[in-house]
Structure formats: structure tokens, C-alpha cells
PDB file of C-alpha atoms in Angstrom:
ATOM      1  CA  ALA A  93     -19.400   3.826  12.458  1.00 49.00           C
ATOM      2  CA  ASN A  94     -19.823   2.396   8.981  1.00 58.00           C
ATOM      3  CA  GLY A  95     -20.756  -1.343   8.812  1.00 59.00           C
ATOM      4  CA  ALA A  96     -18.597  -1.707   5.696  1.00 68.00           C
ATOM      5  CA  LYS A  97     -15.439  -0.550   7.384  1.00 75.00           C
ATOM      6  CA  ASN A  98     -13.889  -4.148   7.499  1.00 82.00           C
ATOM      7  CA  ASP A  99     -14.682  -4.748   3.840  1.00 89.00           C
ATOM      8  CA  ILE A 100     -11.262  -3.323   2.879  1.00 90.00           C
ATOM      9  CA  TRP A 101      -9.741  -6.676   4.059  1.00 92.00           C
ATOM     10  CA  LYS A 102     -12.371  -8.996   2.599  1.00 91.00           C
ATOM     11  CA  GLU A 103     -11.575 -11.072  -0.501  1.00 90.00           C
ATOM     12  CA  ASP A 104     -14.161 -11.231  -3.287  1.00 89.00           C
ATOM     13  CA  GLY A 105     -15.303 -14.591  -4.857  1.00 86.00           C
ATOM     14  CA  ALA A 106     -12.060 -14.762  -7.041  1.00 84.00           C
ATOM     15  CA  GLY A 107      -9.874 -14.160  -3.942  1.00 86.00           C
ATOM     16  CA  TRP A 108      -9.012 -10.560  -4.582  1.00 90.00           C
ATOM     17  CA  THR A 109      -9.180  -7.697  -1.969  1.00 91.00           C
ATOM     18  CA  PRO A 110     -10.294  -4.189  -2.858  1.00 92.00           C
ATOM     19  CA  PHE A 111      -6.659  -3.051  -2.872  1.00 93.00           C
ATOM     20  CA  GLN A 112      -5.586  -5.778  -5.228  1.00 92.00           C
ATOM     21  CA  ARG A 113      -8.474  -4.878  -7.688  1.00 91.00           C
ATOM     22  CA  ALA A 114      -7.732  -1.216  -7.432  1.00 91.00           C
ATOM     23  CA  ALA A 115      -3.940  -1.749  -7.893  1.00 92.00           C
ATOM     24  CA  PHE A 116      -4.638  -3.865 -10.988  1.00 90.00           C
ATOM     25  CA  LYS A 117      -6.978  -1.354 -12.427  1.00 86.00           C
ATOM     26  CA  GLY A 118      -4.521   1.511 -11.795  1.00 70.00           C
ATOM     27  CA  HIS A 119      -2.323   0.830 -14.837  1.00 59.00           C
ATOM     28  CA  ASP A 120      -0.666   4.088 -15.544  1.00 62.00           C
ATOM     29  CA  ARG A 121      -1.167   5.931 -12.277  1.00 66.00           C
ATOM     30  CA  ILE A 122      -2.085   5.507  -8.665  1.00 71.00           C
ATOM     31  CA  PRO A 123      -5.924   5.825  -8.479  1.00 77.00           C
ATOM     32  CA  GLU A 124      -7.199   7.857  -5.548  1.00 86.00           C
ATOM     33  CA  VAL A 125      -8.999   4.737  -4.320  1.00 88.00           C
ATOM     34  CA  VAL A 126      -5.602   2.982  -3.978  1.00 91.00           C
ATOM     35  CA  ARG A 127      -4.348   5.759  -1.884  1.00 90.00           C
ATOM     36  CA  TRP A 128      -7.415   5.899   0.223  1.00 90.00           C
ATOM     37  CA  LEU A 129      -7.348   2.132   0.775  1.00 93.00           C
ATOM     38  CA  VAL A 130      -3.726   2.261   1.863  1.00 92.00           C
ATOM     39  CA  LEU A 131      -4.394   5.120   4.258  1.00 91.00           C
ATOM     40  CA  GLN A 132      -7.211   3.059   5.750  1.00 91.00           C
ATOM     41  CA  GLY A 133      -4.950   0.224   6.379  1.00 93.00           C
ATOM     42  CA  ALA A 134      -5.877  -2.213   3.511  1.00 94.00           C
ATOM     43  CA  LEU A 135      -2.248  -3.500   3.429  1.00 94.00           C
ATOM     44  CA  CYS A 136      -2.227  -4.129   7.160  1.00 93.00           C
ATOM     45  CA  ALA A 137      -3.550  -7.206   8.924  1.00 89.00           C
ATOM     46  CA  ASP A 138      -6.513  -5.420  10.442  1.00 89.00           C
ATOM     47  CA  ASP A 139      -7.692  -2.042  11.789  1.00 86.00           C
ATOM     48  CA  ASN A 140      -5.430  -2.205  14.887  1.00 88.00           C
ATOM     49  CA  SER A 141      -2.246  -2.790  12.879  1.00 88.00           C
ATOM     50  CA  GLU A 142       0.010  -0.318  11.104  1.00 89.00           C
ATOM     51  CA  GLU A 143       2.417  -2.805   9.646  1.00 91.00           C
ATOM     52  CA  ILE A 144       2.173  -3.870   6.040  1.00 90.00           C
ATOM     53  CA  GLN A 145       1.581  -7.575   5.419  1.00 92.00           C
ATOM     54  CA  ARG A 146       3.298  -9.219   2.415  1.00 90.00           C
ATOM     55  CA  ASP A 147       0.167 -11.347   1.719  1.00 88.00           C
ATOM     56  CA  ARG A 148      -2.059  -8.300   1.292  1.00 91.00           C
ATOM     57  CA  ILE A 149      -0.383  -7.037  -1.882  1.00 91.00           C
ATOM     58  CA  TYR A 150      -0.821  -9.560  -4.584  1.00 89.00           C
ATOM     59  CA  PRO A 151      -3.831 -11.808  -5.302  1.00 86.00           C
ATOM     60  CA  ARG A 152      -3.440 -15.462  -4.356  1.00 79.00           C
ATOM     61  CA  PHE A 153      -2.941 -17.955  -7.110  1.00 72.00           C
ATOM     62  CA  CYS A 154      -2.374 -21.670  -6.773  1.00 58.00           C
ATOM     63  CA  CYS A 155       0.011 -23.122  -9.294  1.00 54.00           C
ATOM     64  CA  GLY A 156      -1.121 -26.658  -8.660  1.00 55.00           C
ATOM     65  CA  ASN A 157      -1.960 -27.664 -12.263  1.00 54.00           C
ATOM     66  CA  VAL A 158      -1.877 -24.206 -13.892  1.00 57.00           C
ATOM     67  CA  VAL A 159      -1.329 -24.434 -17.610  1.00 61.00           C
ATOM     68  CA  GLU A 160       1.235 -22.171 -19.204  1.00 66.00           C
ATOM     69  CA  ARG A 161      -1.207 -19.599 -20.582  1.00 67.00           C
ATOM     70  CA  TRP A 162      -2.492 -18.976 -16.999  1.00 74.00           C
ATOM     71  CA  LYS A 163       1.005 -18.617 -15.718  1.00 75.00           C
ATOM     72  CA  ILE A 164       1.645 -15.919 -18.292  1.00 78.00           C
ATOM     73  CA  LYS A 165      -1.739 -14.047 -17.301  1.00 82.00           C
ATOM     74  CA  ILE A 166      -0.750 -14.384 -13.595  1.00 83.00           C
ATOM     75  CA  ARG A 167       2.642 -12.918 -14.278  1.00 84.00           C
ATOM     76  CA  GLY A 168       1.020  -9.962 -16.169  1.00 86.00           C
ATOM     77  CA  ILE A 169      -1.322  -9.249 -13.291  1.00 88.00           C
ATOM     78  CA  ARG A 170       1.572  -9.251 -10.815  1.00 88.00           C
ATOM     79  CA  GLN A 171       3.526  -6.860 -13.079  1.00 89.00           C
ATOM     80  CA  VAL A 172       0.747  -4.385 -13.157  1.00 89.00           C
ATOM     81  CA  VAL A 173       0.238  -4.525  -9.399  1.00 90.00           C
ATOM     82  CA  SER A 174       4.074  -4.271  -8.940  1.00 91.00           C
ATOM     83  CA  ARG A 175       4.061  -1.078 -11.118  1.00 90.00           C
ATOM     84  CA  THR A 176       1.243   0.482  -9.097  1.00 91.00           C
ATOM     85  CA  CYS A 177       3.113  -0.445  -5.895  1.00 92.00           C
ATOM     86  CA  ASP A 178       6.203   1.219  -7.238  1.00 93.00           C
ATOM     87  CA  ARG A 179       4.264   4.454  -7.796  1.00 91.00           C
ATOM     88  CA  LEU A 180       2.682   4.070  -4.379  1.00 93.00           C
ATOM     89  CA  VAL A 181       6.151   3.986  -2.759  1.00 94.00           C
ATOM     90  CA  GLU A 182       7.097   7.151  -4.633  1.00 94.00           C
ATOM     91  CA  TRP A 183       3.957   8.889  -3.580  1.00 91.00           C
ATOM     92  CA  ALA A 184       4.527   7.760   0.133  1.00 93.00           C
ATOM     93  CA  ALA A 185       8.093   9.105  -0.051  1.00 94.00           C
ATOM     94  CA  GLU A 186       6.840  12.476  -1.345  1.00 90.00           C
ATOM     95  CA  VAL A 187       4.105  12.720   1.341  1.00 88.00           C
ATOM     96  CA  THR A 188       6.356  11.770   4.187  1.00 88.00           C
ATOM     97  CA  GLN A 189       9.049  14.149   3.019  1.00 88.00           C
ATOM     98  CA  SER A 190       6.506  16.968   2.714  1.00 83.00           C
ATOM     99  CA  HIS A 191       5.256  16.296   6.227  1.00 77.00           C
ATOM    100  CA  SER A 192       8.725  16.226   7.576  1.00 81.00           C
ATOM    101  CA  SER A 193       9.564  19.545   6.007  1.00 78.00           C
ATOM    102  CA  MET A 194       6.325  21.109   7.335  1.00 74.00           C
ATOM    103  CA  VAL A 195       7.269  19.775  10.863  1.00 72.00           C
ATOM    104  CA  MET A 196      10.734  21.233  10.568  1.00 75.00           C
ATOM    105  CA  PHE A 197       9.304  24.561   9.385  1.00 72.00           C
ATOM    106  CA  LEU A 198       6.753  24.604  12.278  1.00 69.00           C
ATOM    107  CA  LEU A 199       9.105  23.492  15.029  1.00 69.00           C
ATOM    108  CA  GLY A 200      12.412  24.953  13.817  1.00 65.00           C
ATOM    109  CA  THR A 201      15.067  24.696  16.525  1.00 53.00           C
ATOM    110  CA  ASP A 202      12.971  25.944  19.546  1.00 57.00           C
ATOM    111  CA  GLN A 203      10.113  23.396  19.623  1.00 55.00           C
ATOM    112  CA  SER A 204       8.617  24.374  22.886  1.00 57.00           C
ATOM    113  CA  CYS A 205       8.100  28.050  21.952  1.00 59.00           C
ATOM    114  CA  ILE A 206       6.317  27.165  18.615  1.00 58.00           C
ATOM    115  CA  LEU A 207       4.191  24.516  20.196  1.00 55.00           C
ATOM    116  CA  GLN A 208       3.137  26.800  23.071  1.00 60.00           C
ATOM    117  CA  SER A 209       2.128  29.545  20.680  1.00 64.00           C
ATOM    118  CA  LEU A 210       0.041  27.061  18.554  1.00 63.00           C
ATOM    119  CA  SER A 211      -1.762  25.501  21.575  1.00 63.00           C
ATOM    120  CA  GLY A 212      -5.322  26.580  22.085  1.00 65.00           C
ATOM    121  CA  HIS A 213      -5.718  27.187  18.362  1.00 66.00           C
ATOM    122  CA  ASN A 214      -7.553  24.108  17.141  1.00 64.00           C
ATOM    123  CA  GLY A 215      -6.745  23.110  13.632  1.00 71.00           C
ATOM    124  CA  VAL A 216      -3.994  25.656  12.992  1.00 71.00           C
ATOM    125  CA  ARG A 217      -1.397  23.027  12.106  1.00 65.00           C
ATOM    126  CA  LYS A 218      -3.894  21.428   9.722  1.00 69.00           C
ATOM    127  CA  CYS A 219      -4.565  24.827   8.127  1.00 74.00           C
ATOM    128  CA  ILE A 220      -0.880  25.396   7.726  1.00 69.00           C
ATOM    129  CA  ALA A 221      -0.413  21.813   6.221  1.00 67.00           C
ATOM    130  CA  ASP A 222      -3.243  22.547   3.779  1.00 71.00           C
ATOM    131  CA  PHE A 223      -1.681  25.815   2.809  1.00 69.00           C
ATOM    132  CA  VAL A 224       1.787  24.348   2.076  1.00 64.00           C
ATOM    133  CA  GLY A 225       0.239  21.359   0.351  1.00 64.00           C
ATOM    134  CA  VAL A 226       0.819  18.522   2.802  1.00 65.00           C
ATOM    135  CA  GLU A 227      -1.649  15.775   1.894  1.00 67.00           C
ATOM    136  CA  VAL A 228      -1.615  13.646   5.062  1.00 64.00           C
ATOM    137  CA  THR A 229      -1.601  14.928   8.591  1.00 63.00           C
ATOM    138  CA  LYS A 230      -3.045  12.051  10.726  1.00 77.00           C
ATOM    139  CA  GLY A 231      -0.457  10.204  12.729  1.00 80.00           C
ATOM    140  CA  LYS A 232      -1.761   6.748  11.855  1.00 87.00           C
ATOM    141  CA  HIS A 233      -1.781   7.526   8.170  1.00 87.00           C
ATOM    142  CA  LEU A 234       1.713   8.861   8.316  1.00 88.00           C
ATOM    143  CA  ARG A 235       2.907   5.705  10.122  1.00 91.00           C
ATOM    144  CA  ILE A 236       1.327   3.532   7.492  1.00 92.00           C
ATOM    145  CA  LEU A 237       2.878   5.657   4.647  1.00 93.00           C
ATOM    146  CA  ARG A 238       6.302   5.420   6.282  1.00 93.00           C
ATOM    147  CA  GLN A 239       5.756   1.566   6.228  1.00 93.00           C
ATOM    148  CA  VAL A 240       4.848   1.774   2.556  1.00 94.00           C
ATOM    149  CA  LYS A 241       8.030   3.882   1.894  1.00 94.00           C
ATOM    150  CA  ASP A 242      10.318   1.628   3.869  1.00 94.00           C
ATOM    151  CA  VAL A 243       8.900  -1.880   3.756  1.00 93.00           C
ATOM    152  CA  LEU A 244       6.800  -2.223   0.623  1.00 93.00           C
ATOM    153  CA  PRO A 245       9.776  -2.078  -1.748  1.00 93.00           C
ATOM    154  CA  SER A 246      11.147  -5.406  -0.274  1.00 92.00           C
ATOM    155  CA  PHE A 247       7.694  -7.019  -1.012  1.00 91.00           C
ATOM    156  CA  ILE A 248       7.379  -5.803  -4.615  1.00 90.00           C
ATOM    157  CA  ARG A 249       7.934  -8.554  -7.040  1.00 81.00           C
ATOM    158  CA  THR A 250      10.381  -8.093  -9.997  1.00 74.00           C
ATOM    159  CA  GLU A 251      10.613  -9.899 -13.280  1.00 63.00           C
ATOM    160  CA  GLU A 252      13.599 -11.789 -11.831  1.00 63.00           C
ATOM    161  CA  ASP A 253      11.313 -13.081  -9.038  1.00 63.00           C
ATOM    162  CA  GLU A 254       8.893 -14.347 -11.658  1.00 56.00           C
ATOM    163  CA  GLU A 255      11.592 -16.061 -13.578  1.00 56.00           C
ATOM    164  CA  ASP A 256      12.931 -17.755 -10.397  1.00 53.00           C
ATOM    165  CA  GLU A 257       9.438 -19.158  -9.803  1.00 55.00           C
ATOM    166  CA  GLU A 258       9.067 -20.774 -13.197  1.00 50.00           C
ATOM    167  CA  ASP A 259       9.085 -24.247 -11.729  1.00 45.00           C
ATOM    168  CA  GLY A 260       7.770 -23.365  -8.340  1.00 47.00           C
ATOM    169  CA  CYS A 261       4.656 -21.924  -6.781  1.00 50.00           C
ATOM    170  CA  LEU A 262       3.414 -18.620  -8.221  1.00 47.00           C
ATOM    171  CA  HIS A 263       2.078 -17.484  -4.849  1.00 49.00           C
ATOM    172  CA  CYS A 264      -0.151 -19.490  -2.736  1.00 50.00           C
ATOM    173  CA  SER A 265      -0.692 -19.808   0.861  1.00 47.00           C
ATOM    174  CA  ASN A 266      -2.913 -22.383   2.531  1.00 46.00           C
ATOM    175  CA  CYS A 267      -3.764 -24.251  -0.641  1.00 47.00           C
ATOM    176  CA  LEU A 268      -3.697 -28.049  -0.723  1.00 43.00           C
ATOM    177  CA  HIS A 269      -1.167 -28.252  -3.428  1.00 43.00           C
ATOM    178  CA  CYS A 270       1.394 -26.120  -1.707  1.00 47.00           C
ATOM    179  CA  SER A 271       0.888 -27.116   1.877  1.00 45.00           C
ATOM    180  CA  ASN A 272       1.886 -30.770   1.141  1.00 42.00           C
TER     181      ASN A 272
END
């Protein structure tokens, strides 16, 4: 096992996780590293979880005494991350749909017959998935992608959310200003 495995959940000195950095750097597309991080569970609480956590998406900022120019910069960062997350949801929907189509093709209506004929042939379903262009075949990865498709949209911030927070906290948890 790799000693760096848990690094996908660690924050750097500025309080950003690898996913947040990669999502911000993504700009016009979803970088492969964002996809990889998501499939490894970077949006989940830990390696044992497959549920996306709201606080794993955006970097933490304390609004305590933030001047207006920093509020504008923070809002811009969030907009870039939100756009990357929107594209991530689209990608997750495509991948899960492709997987469902492949399963329907393989299983058809008589599931036991197909599964029996494929048993004993290690990797045959993976070969078929590769042939038809299915990107993800691991169960845990698919469960995470279904979470991305179904749950992540409710966590993505919109411009209206940002306007509603003009006088409130921009996003902090566990900071002295906001816990009072």
C-alpha cells in the first residue's frame, strides 16, 4: 500500500485539499486528476465512506473581517469550482448511464443464463466494458459516481447562493468568528 493514500483528504497550508486545488485549476474542462481524485473518494469523509461530504467541495474561508476585494476573489474561486463540479456531474451521469447500458446488454432478460456463461472467464466483463467504452467498472467507483450524479448538484453553489451570503459567512466551519 502507498503511504500517501490518505493525502487526498489532507489540507495544504492554505486549507485546500487536492480536489479543491485541481477543481480550481480545471477551468474549462475536468482534468483527469479531478476524476481520479473523485474515484479515489476525495469527496468522501474517508476511505471507508462512499457518501459525498458537502465540506469536501469548496475551500474554507472565514469571513470574519474579510475586506470586499477578498470577498470578490473568494466568490470567483467558488464559481470556478462550481463550474468544474457541474462538468463532473455531467461526466458521472454519462459514466453511470454507459455502465447501466452495458449491464443491460450483458444481462438482458435472462440474467442467470448470461452470468453462468461468463463465470470462469476472469476479466471477460472488463474486456467487454473496455470494448464498448465503459470508463468505470469497479463497484465502489460506480457507487461514488452515483453519489456525484445524485447528491453533488444539491451542494453546488450558485450565483444566487453567493448573493444571499453578502452579509453572512462565505463558508466557514470551526472558525472562531463563526462559532460564536
